[in-house]
Amino acid sequence: MHNPKEVYLQVANQVLKYLTGSSRKGILFKQGSRLVFKTYTDAHYAGSVVDRRSTIGYCTLLGGNLVTWRSKKQSLVARFSAEAEFRVMTQGVCELLWLNTILEDLKIKWDEPMRLY
């Protein structure tokens, strides 16, 4: 890093503490089950009565096990419910592409389709 800061060291220490404390944890898969990535998305259109912003959320499962999730209030006001749903679907696709990049970095060949719901 060109300009390291104290906060980066603190974050690195937090990551190392987590990795040390969770070395025996993992994801269990049933034998013979198909490993398929599935991302479920949803948006609550204009859910905030104060500022009319939507709340979006998605979760990604691999073989029925939760691997990523997110829920947040949108920064922009959606004019239509379809717009809010489209935004969360876009984030779901980005999540699947990110997971695909991780698989490529780990040299894991993935031929199964990644599903978005």
XYZ file of C-alpha atoms in Angstrom:
117
model
C 0.000 0.000 0.000
C 1.258 3.434 -0.866
C -0.157 5.315 2.118
C -1.057 2.927 4.955
C -3.176 4.310 7.763
C -3.794 3.173 11.336
C -7.380 2.234 10.447
C -6.112 -0.306 7.875
C -4.053 -2.023 10.562
C -7.090 -2.151 12.851
C -9.238 -3.680 10.112
C -6.521 -6.224 9.287
C -6.328 -7.185 12.970
C -10.113 -7.652 13.091
C -9.968 -9.926 10.037
C -7.153 -11.978 11.571
C -9.076 -12.318 14.864
C -12.132 -13.519 12.970
C -10.128 -16.031 10.931
C -8.369 -17.341 14.037
C -11.630 -17.753 15.937
C -13.533 -19.398 13.092
C -10.953 -21.829 11.724
C -13.114 -24.836 12.669
C -16.304 -23.411 11.164
C -17.432 -24.177 7.662
C -20.342 -24.939 5.378
C -21.702 -28.470 5.292
C -23.091 -29.880 2.065
C -25.205 -32.999 1.694
C -23.493 -35.764 -0.221
C -24.742 -35.960 -3.783
C -26.547 -32.608 -3.644
C -26.199 -30.249 -6.595
C -24.262 -27.125 -5.767
C -26.238 -24.326 -7.363
C -25.929 -20.619 -6.620
C -29.352 -19.046 -6.063
C -29.878 -15.374 -5.285
C -33.251 -14.196 -4.009
C -34.035 -10.479 -4.223
C -36.873 -8.309 -2.944
C -37.701 -4.641 -2.536
C -40.170 -2.899 -0.233
C -41.296 -0.025 -2.425
C -41.416 3.364 -0.637
C -41.289 1.592 2.711
C -40.135 4.627 4.659
C -43.025 6.973 5.448
C -40.533 9.739 6.236
C -38.613 9.935 2.952
C -40.418 7.345 0.732
C -37.202 5.458 0.010
C -37.406 1.729 -0.654
C -35.707 -0.986 1.356
C -33.985 -3.667 -0.685
C -32.525 -7.011 0.231
C -30.983 -10.112 -1.267
C -29.466 -13.374 -0.125
C -27.331 -15.905 -1.979
C -27.423 -19.610 -1.264
C -24.972 -22.295 -2.365
C -26.416 -25.779 -2.087
C -29.049 -24.479 0.322
C -26.482 -22.754 2.570
C -26.484 -18.987 3.038
C -23.200 -17.509 1.781
C -24.000 -13.786 1.362
C -26.833 -11.417 2.242
C -27.579 -7.724 2.385
C -30.418 -5.426 3.340
C -30.330 -1.658 3.023
C -32.366 1.447 2.439
C -32.039 2.832 -1.086
C -30.194 6.127 -1.440
C -32.577 7.319 -4.181
C -36.369 7.439 -4.271
C -37.811 4.988 -6.803
C -40.723 6.363 -8.822
C -42.240 2.933 -9.471
C -42.148 -0.392 -7.646
C -40.641 -1.941 -10.792
C -37.733 0.503 -10.519
C -37.019 -0.575 -6.931
C -37.215 -4.250 -7.946
C -34.920 -3.646 -10.927
C -32.328 -1.975 -8.706
C -32.228 -4.882 -6.264
C -32.038 -7.386 -9.132
C -29.059 -5.452 -10.481
C -27.333 -5.764 -7.111
C -28.164 -9.480 -7.034
C -26.531 -9.968 -10.440
C -23.453 -8.042 -9.262
C -23.246 -10.358 -6.243
C -23.367 -13.438 -8.493
C -20.671 -11.975 -10.765
C -18.499 -11.270 -7.703
C -18.923 -14.866 -6.508
C -18.047 -16.093 -10.001
C -14.850 -14.003 -9.886
C -13.941 -15.580 -6.543
C -14.431 -19.050 -8.051
C -12.201 -18.113 -10.992
C -9.520 -16.779 -8.617
C -9.644 -20.080 -6.727
C -9.299 -21.944 -10.068
C -12.696 -23.600 -9.592
C -14.457 -24.337 -12.875
C -18.162 -23.585 -12.522
C -20.467 -24.762 -15.315
C -23.783 -24.604 -13.458
C -26.054 -21.628 -14.115
C -26.334 -19.072 -11.344
C -29.989 -18.367 -10.675
C -31.625 -15.068 -9.776
C -35.128 -14.982 -8.298
